[in-house]
Amino acid sequence: MKPIWIVDDDQSIRFVLEKALLRENLPTRSFTNPQDVLKALIDTPESEGPQILVSDIRMPGGSGLELLEKVKEKLPGLPVIIMTAFSDLDSAVSAFQGGAFEYLPKPFDLPKAVELIRRAVEESQREEVAEERMTAAPEMLGQAPAMQDVFRAIGRLSQSQVTVLITGESGSGKELVARALHKHSPRAGGPFVAINTAAIPKDLLESELFGHERGAFTGAQTMRRGRFEQADGGTLFLDEIGDMPFDLQTRLLRVLSDGHFYRVGGHSAVRANVRVIAATHQNLEQRVKEGVFREDLFHRLNVIRLRLPALRERREDVPMLTRFFLQQSAKQLGVEPKRISEPAIRLLGTFDFPGNVRQLENVCHWLTVMAPAQVIELKDLPPEVLAMAGTSAVALAARPDALATPTAVAQLVVAAAPAAPFEVSHTGSPALAVAEPAHALGTVQTPPGLTWEAGLQAEALALLEEGRTDVWDVLTRRFETKLIQTALVNTRGRRIEAAHKLGIGRNTITRKIQELNLE
């Protein structure tokens, strides 16, 4: 194991920490000033560098905060613990909140200091393992058996050019599978062209797919090549094929049959050498029975079918995907990647994610923006996750010895919940019941009795029973804070747009942000 580097000009502090850590079988290396640390970082191979850096703030020859900044430039993932006297606490917290793992106020309790260092070591080792996995990870991530089946299928199809139909819920990653099929096929050198047939108006979809000749319709000033021509020699991915208009299904069938088509307004047949991969979240067999999808087209597309599992069917992949998306969000936003605690990841793993992998990615982006510290704790998780879990489930996830299975969480939630004052309908998960309509961010699945109004009532009652006389101000402030934060996340920080969506004025949201210290 790599050593813990201790930086402090006080010899007694170094001595006490060294001995305490040695008893815990944690190797150490000590320094008296920041310059020696920076020199050692240059001279020491990365494999022998620090596991953790514990540094004082005030030292001769440099500040611990300046050292933190320089160390983070060289080793952005290294956990740094800052030791600070109480007189330095305010400046320290504001200065290193974006980079330090934690701070340790002096004089400190030695067992608590060792416990904090031990926690930082565990976090560092866990992140190292996660980084190694991500470095070796392919373009798709997944260790669950259901995903391994998908990977094996992609491997078997690697030398094939057969038509593939990918089924799975929205947000489960169907386009990623299509790209992987293209990348590992003989057509990998050709283009990959994707089109969402549900996102384009019916009147424009034909032109998008097959192109048009000049003057074919008003506004057609020039000849335009369609997606089939653009994908010549490669792969065309038709997403949400179940929503394709019925008359266009006939044209698509002809192309799949002989490879020929006509541009809109054209009279000469065009040939395109294209492999088609289609995807849908709908039950195409049912669509055929309803008469809205051609049966012959269904059989033409359904040569090889790949079913992509929902995220709730591969919960063991949630930790890996969460850490990956936190890294990705940090890169996009140009900030330090955040880490997530074990209790938080356990609770996150119990959430059903109706939006699947895409929703998890959005949650990680939300956490990167909204979580106040570098380590994401239970309390930092988004409202929809906490609302689904309830108090008992949070307590379960916080226990290191707990097995936070969805069934166990749901049973605790239902047992703790008051009777629901409305009808309850059961979803696909046998352990969870969902109150309708769902609230919060529009994707919340709320167990009976745990609507946000019920939560508000319980919180108000608890405060009133404490004898508080400021309940209105406390809850109003918390409500307004959450509402404005959520709107700003939804609009990526655009205040005017957030104010418009909330139905308040621009001056109102600016004043509220100042009053609630949300700057």
C-alpha angles and dihedrals in degrees: 000000000000116000129257110243116219120197118190134126089216107092093200092057091050092047095050094048093045093053094044093050092044088058087055090051090247113141118224141196120196134210133183100209141019095250092064090050094052091047091049091051089057095045098041121082113242091244089060097039126111124302090197133005118216111187139175118228102223115050136143111266099021150002126266089227091056088048090051091054094050094044091051090054090057100033108021093174097051112114110232123196116198120209112209140172115239090252089062096044101102095047092043095051094049093043102049103027089106095053118016123090093219142324128244115208117218130264088043134187105248098219090050091049091052091047091052092049091047090052091050090050092052091047091049093050092047091051091048090055091046091050091050090052092048093048090054094038120114124229087282126050126213140120097178116112091242091057092044087058089054092050091050090051091051088051093051090050094047094104095036131093096194122137112264130201115204117199128188144113122293113280095021094117105261093153090052089056090048091051091048091051089052095045093052096043133089086258094062091113091057129076125284109214122185129192130176104218092195094055097057123075114251093243092057100037096079091054091045092054102038105018126229141250124242110278094014089131140349109301096021095124095159140021111272128200114226129222092269091059092042090054094049109142092012142056132301115204113203107194122198091012089169090073096054112125113257097241092052090051087067092055091046091052091055092051092050090049101052108358094243129118142157127239115238105277092010130127101191121080116241121207122211125185098215136153110217122214114182131191137190141169090207132089100253093190088059091045088054091051089050090054096239097107126050114247093212091052090049091055091045091054097038096071093118119010124200118190114205112209122235116247091250087062092057103039092151087071094059096088093050094045092046093054091045093051092045088056091047093048091049091053092049093049095039094236138122112283112251125228125220126222123236095246090052093049091047092054092044088055091060094056114103096221100210086191091052121204092348090057091049089052090052091048090053090050089050091050092049089056102035109030106101099213137042092252114061111223132192093267091055096062117112120273094251092057094047092043091054093048102042128199097297093051091050089053090049093051091049091061109091091209094050124111100217099199118167090246094051091047093047093048091052091046094050092044091052097043124096118236112287115244093214144051116289125208123197121232131203093288109083092207099054133062119199125215113220131250097037118220138195112055097358095260101068118128104203123196117226115290094010101097114138089253090057090049090050091050092051092048093048091048091051092051093046092051088053087062094245117164097193099062094123094053094043096051095038090053092049092046094050091045094054093043095051094042091051092048091049091050090049091052094038092244099314102143100192092051090046091051091049092051092048091049096240133116127267092244091049095055092045091051092046092050089054094044093048094044092239095142 
